[in-house]
PDB file of C-alpha atoms and ligand atoms in Angstrom:
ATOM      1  CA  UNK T 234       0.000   0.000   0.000  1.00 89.00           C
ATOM      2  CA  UNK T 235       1.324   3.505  -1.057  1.00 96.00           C
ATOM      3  CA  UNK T 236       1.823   5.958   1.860  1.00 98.00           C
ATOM      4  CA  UNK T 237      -0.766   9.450   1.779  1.00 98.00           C
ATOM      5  CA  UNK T 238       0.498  10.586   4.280  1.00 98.00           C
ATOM      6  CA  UNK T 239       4.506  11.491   5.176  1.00 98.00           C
ATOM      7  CA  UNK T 240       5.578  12.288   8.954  1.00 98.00           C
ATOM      8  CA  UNK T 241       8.389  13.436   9.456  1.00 98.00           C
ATOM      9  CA  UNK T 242      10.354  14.673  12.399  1.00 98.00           C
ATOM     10  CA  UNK T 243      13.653  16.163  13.225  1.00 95.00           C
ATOM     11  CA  UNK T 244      14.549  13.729  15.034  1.00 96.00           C
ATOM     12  CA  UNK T 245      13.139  10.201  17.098  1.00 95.00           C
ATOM     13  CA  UNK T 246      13.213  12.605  20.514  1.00 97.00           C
ATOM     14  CA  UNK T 247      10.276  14.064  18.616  1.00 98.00           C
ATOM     15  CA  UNK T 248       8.352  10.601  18.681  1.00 98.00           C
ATOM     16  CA  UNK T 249       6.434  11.389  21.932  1.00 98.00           C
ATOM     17  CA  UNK T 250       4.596  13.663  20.294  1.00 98.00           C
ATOM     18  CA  UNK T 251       4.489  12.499  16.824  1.00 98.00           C
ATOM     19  CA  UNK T 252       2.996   9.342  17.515  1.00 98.00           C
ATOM     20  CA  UNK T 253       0.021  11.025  18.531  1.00 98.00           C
ATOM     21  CA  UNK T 254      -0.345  11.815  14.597  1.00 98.00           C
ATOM     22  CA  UNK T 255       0.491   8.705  13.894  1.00 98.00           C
ATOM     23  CA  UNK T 256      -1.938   6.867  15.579  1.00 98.00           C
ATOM     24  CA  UNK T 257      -5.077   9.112  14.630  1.00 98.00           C
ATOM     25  CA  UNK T 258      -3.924   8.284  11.211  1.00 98.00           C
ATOM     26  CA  UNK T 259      -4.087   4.621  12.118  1.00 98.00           C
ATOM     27  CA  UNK T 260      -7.804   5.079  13.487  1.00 97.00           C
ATOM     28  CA  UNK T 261      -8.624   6.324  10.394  1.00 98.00           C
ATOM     29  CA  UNK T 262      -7.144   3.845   7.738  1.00 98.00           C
ATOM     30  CA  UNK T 263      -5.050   6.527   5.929  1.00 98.00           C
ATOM     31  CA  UNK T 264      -1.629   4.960   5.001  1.00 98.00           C
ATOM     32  CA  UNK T 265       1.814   6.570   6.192  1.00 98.00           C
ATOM     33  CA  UNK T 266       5.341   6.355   6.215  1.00 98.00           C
ATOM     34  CA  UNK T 267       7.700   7.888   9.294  1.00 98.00           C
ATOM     35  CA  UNK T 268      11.098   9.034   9.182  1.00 98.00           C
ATOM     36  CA  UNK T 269      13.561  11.464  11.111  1.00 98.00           C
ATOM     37  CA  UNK T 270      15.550  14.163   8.747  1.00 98.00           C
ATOM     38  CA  UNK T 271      17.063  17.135   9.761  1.00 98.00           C
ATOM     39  CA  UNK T 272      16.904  20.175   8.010  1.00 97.00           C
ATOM     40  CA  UNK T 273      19.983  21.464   9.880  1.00 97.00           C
ATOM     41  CA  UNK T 274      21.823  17.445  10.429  1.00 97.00           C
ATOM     42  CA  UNK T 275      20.802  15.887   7.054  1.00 98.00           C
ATOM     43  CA  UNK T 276      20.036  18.963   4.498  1.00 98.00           C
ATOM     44  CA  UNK T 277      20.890  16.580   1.571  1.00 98.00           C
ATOM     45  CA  UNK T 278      18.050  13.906   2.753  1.00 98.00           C
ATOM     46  CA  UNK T 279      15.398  16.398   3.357  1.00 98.00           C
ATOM     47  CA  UNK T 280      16.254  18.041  -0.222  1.00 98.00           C
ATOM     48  CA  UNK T 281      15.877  14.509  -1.554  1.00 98.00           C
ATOM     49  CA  UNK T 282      12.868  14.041   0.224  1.00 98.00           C
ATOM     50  CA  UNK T 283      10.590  17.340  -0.368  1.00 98.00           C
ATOM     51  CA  UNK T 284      11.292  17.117  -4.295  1.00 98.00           C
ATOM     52  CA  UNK T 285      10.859  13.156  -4.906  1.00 98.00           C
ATOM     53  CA  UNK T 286       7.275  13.173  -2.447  1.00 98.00           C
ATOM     54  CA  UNK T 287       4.676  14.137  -5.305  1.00 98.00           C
ATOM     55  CA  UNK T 288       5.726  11.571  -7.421  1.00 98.00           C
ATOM     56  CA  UNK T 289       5.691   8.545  -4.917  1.00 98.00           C
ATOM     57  CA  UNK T 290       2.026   9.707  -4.340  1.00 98.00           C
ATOM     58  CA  UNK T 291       2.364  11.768  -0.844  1.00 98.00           C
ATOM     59  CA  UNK T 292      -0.445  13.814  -0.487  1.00 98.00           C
ATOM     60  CA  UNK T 293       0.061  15.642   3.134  1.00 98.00           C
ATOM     61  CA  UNK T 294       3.042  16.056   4.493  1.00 99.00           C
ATOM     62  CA  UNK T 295       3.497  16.436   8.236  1.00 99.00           C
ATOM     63  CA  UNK T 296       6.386  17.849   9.660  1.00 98.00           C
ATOM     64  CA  UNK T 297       7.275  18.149  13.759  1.00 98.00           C
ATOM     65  CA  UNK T 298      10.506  19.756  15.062  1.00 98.00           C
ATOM     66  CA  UNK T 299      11.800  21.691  18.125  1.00 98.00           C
ATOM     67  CA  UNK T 300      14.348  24.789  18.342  1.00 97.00           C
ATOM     68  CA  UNK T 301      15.038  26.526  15.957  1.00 97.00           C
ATOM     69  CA  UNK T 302      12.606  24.183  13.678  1.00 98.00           C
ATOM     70  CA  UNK T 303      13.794  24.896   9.653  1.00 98.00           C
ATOM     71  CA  UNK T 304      12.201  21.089   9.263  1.00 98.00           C
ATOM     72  CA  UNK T 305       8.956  22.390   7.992  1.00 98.00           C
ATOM     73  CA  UNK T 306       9.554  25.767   5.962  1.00 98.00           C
ATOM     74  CA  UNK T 307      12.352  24.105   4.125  1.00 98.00           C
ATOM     75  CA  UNK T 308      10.613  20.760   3.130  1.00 98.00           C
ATOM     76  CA  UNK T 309       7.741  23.452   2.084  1.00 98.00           C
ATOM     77  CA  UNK T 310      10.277  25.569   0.041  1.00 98.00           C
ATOM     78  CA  UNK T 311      10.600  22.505  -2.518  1.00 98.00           C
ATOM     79  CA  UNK T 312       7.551  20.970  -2.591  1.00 98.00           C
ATOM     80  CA  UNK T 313       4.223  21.988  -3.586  1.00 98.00           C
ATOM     81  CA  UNK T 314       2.080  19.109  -1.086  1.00 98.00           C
ATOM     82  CA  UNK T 315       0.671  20.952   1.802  1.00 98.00           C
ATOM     83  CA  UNK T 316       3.019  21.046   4.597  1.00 98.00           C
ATOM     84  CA  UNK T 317       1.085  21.137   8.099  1.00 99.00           C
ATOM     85  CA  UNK T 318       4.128  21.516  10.849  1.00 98.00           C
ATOM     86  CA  UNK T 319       4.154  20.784  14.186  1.00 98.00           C
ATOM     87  CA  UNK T 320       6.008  22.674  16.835  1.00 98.00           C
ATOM     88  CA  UNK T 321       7.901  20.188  19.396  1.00 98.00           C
ATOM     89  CA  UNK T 322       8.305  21.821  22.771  1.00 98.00           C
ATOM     90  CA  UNK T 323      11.473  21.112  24.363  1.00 91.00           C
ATOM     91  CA  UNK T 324      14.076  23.562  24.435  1.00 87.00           C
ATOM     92  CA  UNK T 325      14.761  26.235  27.261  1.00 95.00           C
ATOM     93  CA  UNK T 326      12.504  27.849  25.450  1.00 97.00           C
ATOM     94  CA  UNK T 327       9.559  25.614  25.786  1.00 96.00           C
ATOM     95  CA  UNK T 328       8.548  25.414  22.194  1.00 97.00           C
ATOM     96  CA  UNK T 329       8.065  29.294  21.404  1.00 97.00           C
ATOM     97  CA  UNK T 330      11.218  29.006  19.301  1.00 97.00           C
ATOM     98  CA  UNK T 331       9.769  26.160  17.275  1.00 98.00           C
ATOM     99  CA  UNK T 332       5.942  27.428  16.700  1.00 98.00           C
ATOM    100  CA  UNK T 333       7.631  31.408  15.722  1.00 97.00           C
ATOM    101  CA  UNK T 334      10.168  29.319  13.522  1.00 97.00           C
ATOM    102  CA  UNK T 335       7.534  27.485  11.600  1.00 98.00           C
ATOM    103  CA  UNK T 336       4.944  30.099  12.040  1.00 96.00           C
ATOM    104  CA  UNK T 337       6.501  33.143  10.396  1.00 97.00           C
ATOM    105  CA  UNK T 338       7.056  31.136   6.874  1.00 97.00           C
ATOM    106  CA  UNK T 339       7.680  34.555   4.205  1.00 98.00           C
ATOM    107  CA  UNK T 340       5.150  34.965   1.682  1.00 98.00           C
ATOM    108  CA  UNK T 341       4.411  32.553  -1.278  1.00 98.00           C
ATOM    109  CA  UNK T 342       5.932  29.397   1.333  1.00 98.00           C
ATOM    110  CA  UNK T 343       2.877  28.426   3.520  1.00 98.00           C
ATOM    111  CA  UNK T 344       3.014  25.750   5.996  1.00 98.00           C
ATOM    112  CA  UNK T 345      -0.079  25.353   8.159  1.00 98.00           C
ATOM    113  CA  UNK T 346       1.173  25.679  11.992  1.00 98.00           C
ATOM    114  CA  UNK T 347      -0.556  23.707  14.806  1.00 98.00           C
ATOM    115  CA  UNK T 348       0.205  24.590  18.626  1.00 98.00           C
ATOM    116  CA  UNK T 349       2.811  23.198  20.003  1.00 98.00           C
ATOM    117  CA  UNK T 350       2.545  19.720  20.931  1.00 98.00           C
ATOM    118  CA  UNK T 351      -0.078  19.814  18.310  1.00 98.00           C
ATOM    119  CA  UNK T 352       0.581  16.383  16.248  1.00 98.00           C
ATOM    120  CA  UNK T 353      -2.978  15.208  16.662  1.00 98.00           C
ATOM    121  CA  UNK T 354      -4.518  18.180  15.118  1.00 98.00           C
ATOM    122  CA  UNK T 355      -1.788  17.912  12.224  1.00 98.00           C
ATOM    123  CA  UNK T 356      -3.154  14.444  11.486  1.00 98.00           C
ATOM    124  CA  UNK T 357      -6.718  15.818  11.478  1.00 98.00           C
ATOM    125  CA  UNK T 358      -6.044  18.309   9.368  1.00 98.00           C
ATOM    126  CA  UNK T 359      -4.362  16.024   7.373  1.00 98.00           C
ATOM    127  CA  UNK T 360      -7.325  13.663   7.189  1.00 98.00           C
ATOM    128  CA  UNK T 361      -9.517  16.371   6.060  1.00 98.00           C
ATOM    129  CA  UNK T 362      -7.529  17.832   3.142  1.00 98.00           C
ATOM    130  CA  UNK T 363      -7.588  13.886   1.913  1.00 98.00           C
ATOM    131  CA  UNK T 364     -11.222  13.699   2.779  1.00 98.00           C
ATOM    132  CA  UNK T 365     -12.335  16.175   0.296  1.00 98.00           C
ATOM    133  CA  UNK T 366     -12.165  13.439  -2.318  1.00 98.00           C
ATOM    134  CA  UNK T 367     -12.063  10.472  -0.442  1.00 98.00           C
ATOM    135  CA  UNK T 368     -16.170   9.943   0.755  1.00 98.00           C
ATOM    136  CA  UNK T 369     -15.442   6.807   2.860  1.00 98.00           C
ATOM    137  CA  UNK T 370     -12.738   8.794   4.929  1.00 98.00           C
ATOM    138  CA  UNK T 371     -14.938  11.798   5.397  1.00 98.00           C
ATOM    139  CA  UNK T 372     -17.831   9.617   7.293  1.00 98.00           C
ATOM    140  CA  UNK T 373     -14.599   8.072   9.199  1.00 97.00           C
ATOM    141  CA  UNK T 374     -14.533  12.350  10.515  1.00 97.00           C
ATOM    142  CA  UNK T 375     -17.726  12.482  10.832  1.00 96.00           C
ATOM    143  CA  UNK T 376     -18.485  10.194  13.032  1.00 96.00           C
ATOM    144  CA  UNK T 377     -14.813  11.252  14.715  1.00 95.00           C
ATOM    145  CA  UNK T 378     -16.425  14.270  15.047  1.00 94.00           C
ATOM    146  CA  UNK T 379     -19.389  13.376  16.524  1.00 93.00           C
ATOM    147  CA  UNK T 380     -17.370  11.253  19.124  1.00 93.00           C
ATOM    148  CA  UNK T 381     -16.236  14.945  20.069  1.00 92.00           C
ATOM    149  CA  UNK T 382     -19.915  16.019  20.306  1.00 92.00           C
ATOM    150  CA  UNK T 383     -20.970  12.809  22.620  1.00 92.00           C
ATOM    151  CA  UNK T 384     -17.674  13.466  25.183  1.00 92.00           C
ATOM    152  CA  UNK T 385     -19.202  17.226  25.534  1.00 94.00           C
ATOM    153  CA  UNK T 386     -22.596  16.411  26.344  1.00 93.00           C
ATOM    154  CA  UNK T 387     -21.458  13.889  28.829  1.00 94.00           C
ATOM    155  CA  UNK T 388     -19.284  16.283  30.511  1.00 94.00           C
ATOM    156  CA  UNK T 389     -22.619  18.632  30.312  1.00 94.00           C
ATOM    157  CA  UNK T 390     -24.559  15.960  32.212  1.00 94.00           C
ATOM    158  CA  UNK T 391     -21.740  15.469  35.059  1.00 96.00           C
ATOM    159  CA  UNK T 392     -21.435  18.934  35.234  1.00 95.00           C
ATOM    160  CA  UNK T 393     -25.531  19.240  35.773  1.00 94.00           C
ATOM    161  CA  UNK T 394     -24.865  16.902  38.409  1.00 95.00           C
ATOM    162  CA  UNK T 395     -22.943  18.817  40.378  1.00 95.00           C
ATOM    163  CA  UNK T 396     -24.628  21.009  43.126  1.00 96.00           C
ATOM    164  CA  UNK T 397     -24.086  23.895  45.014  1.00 97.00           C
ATOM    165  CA  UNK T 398     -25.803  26.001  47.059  1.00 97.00           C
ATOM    166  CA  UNK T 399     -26.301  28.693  44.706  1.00 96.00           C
ATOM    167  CA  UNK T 400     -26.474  27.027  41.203  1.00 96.00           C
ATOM    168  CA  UNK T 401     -29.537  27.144  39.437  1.00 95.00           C
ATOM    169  CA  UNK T 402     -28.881  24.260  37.468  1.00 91.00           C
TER     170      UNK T 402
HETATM  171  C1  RP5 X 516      15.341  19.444  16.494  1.00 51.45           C
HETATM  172  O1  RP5 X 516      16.150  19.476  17.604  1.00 51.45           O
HETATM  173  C2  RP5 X 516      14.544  18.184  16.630  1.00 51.45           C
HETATM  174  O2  RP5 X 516      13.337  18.279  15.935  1.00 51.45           O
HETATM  175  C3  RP5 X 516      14.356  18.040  18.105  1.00 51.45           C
HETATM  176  O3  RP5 X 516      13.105  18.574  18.517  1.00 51.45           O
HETATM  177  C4  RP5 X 516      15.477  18.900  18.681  1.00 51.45           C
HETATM  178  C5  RP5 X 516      16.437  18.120  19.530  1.00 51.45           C
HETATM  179  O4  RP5 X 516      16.947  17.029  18.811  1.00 51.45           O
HETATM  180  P1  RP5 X 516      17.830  15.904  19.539  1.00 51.45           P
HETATM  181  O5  RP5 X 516      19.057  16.599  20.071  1.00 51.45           O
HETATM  182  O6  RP5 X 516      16.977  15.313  20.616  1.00 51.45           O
HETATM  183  O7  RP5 X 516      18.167  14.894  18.472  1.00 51.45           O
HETATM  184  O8  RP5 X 516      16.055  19.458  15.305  1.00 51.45           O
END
């Protein structure tokens, strides 16, 4: 089965947090390949990578990396697949560095930011882009969606539960 989806990280310290992508992906069915490059360790591999990715079929590409976090913005710079990156907190800096490195991409060189730790939105947002022509994977979010609904009408019933003196409800 050909890979849809690409994540990749800066490095396997990143794992943590990309697995969280990874496994929503899983949930859903969508196939996808992992791999560590560095845009700052292995420039050569990531060059390699962003221009060869449209023609082995990638469709999303989902990149997570902490400091100063080139990973996504560079992979972006050579490619034309969406590039959804994902800032890795970790430093001294506790990820600000990473989402203000990815974040402030210069015009014409897009790459759609999540929050920091944010790999399981990444692979949501990855899920609908390939949803928009894929009809059994958009009832997959639906009803993923609706899974959200149900957990906040639950809370809404425990919460009703709850008493005090002075709540009305
Ligand atoms: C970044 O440097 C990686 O994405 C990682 O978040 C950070 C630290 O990497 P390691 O020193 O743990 O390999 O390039």
């Amino acid at each position: 089965m050909k890979p849809q989806v690409s994540i990749i990280m800066g490095s396997t310290s990143d794992l943590p947090v990309m697995e969280r992508a990874a496994q929503l992906l899983d949930d859903m069915g969508v196939p996808f390949e992992m791999h560590a490059l560095s845009a700052h360790r292995t420039p050569a591999a990531v060059e390699d990578f962003a221009r060869n990715a449209a023609s082995r079929g990638i469709k999303v590409i989902i990149a997570g990396a902490g400091m100063a976090a080139a990973l996504p913005g560079v992979i972006a710079a050579q490619t034309t697949i969406p590039v959804i990156g994902v800032p890795i907190k970790g430093s001294a800096l506790d990820g600000v560095d990473a989402v203000l490195s990815i974040l402030q991409m210069p015009p014409g060189i897009p790459v759609a930011t999540v929050a920091i730790n944010g790999a399981l939105n990444a692979a949501i947002l990855a899920v609908q882009m390939l949803a928009l022509s894929d009809e059994p994977l958009a009832e997959k979010l639906q009803s993923y969606k609706s899974s959200l609904t149900k957990k906040i009408e639950k809370a809404n019933a425990e919460l009703a539960a709850v008493q005090y003196t002075h709540k009305t409800n």
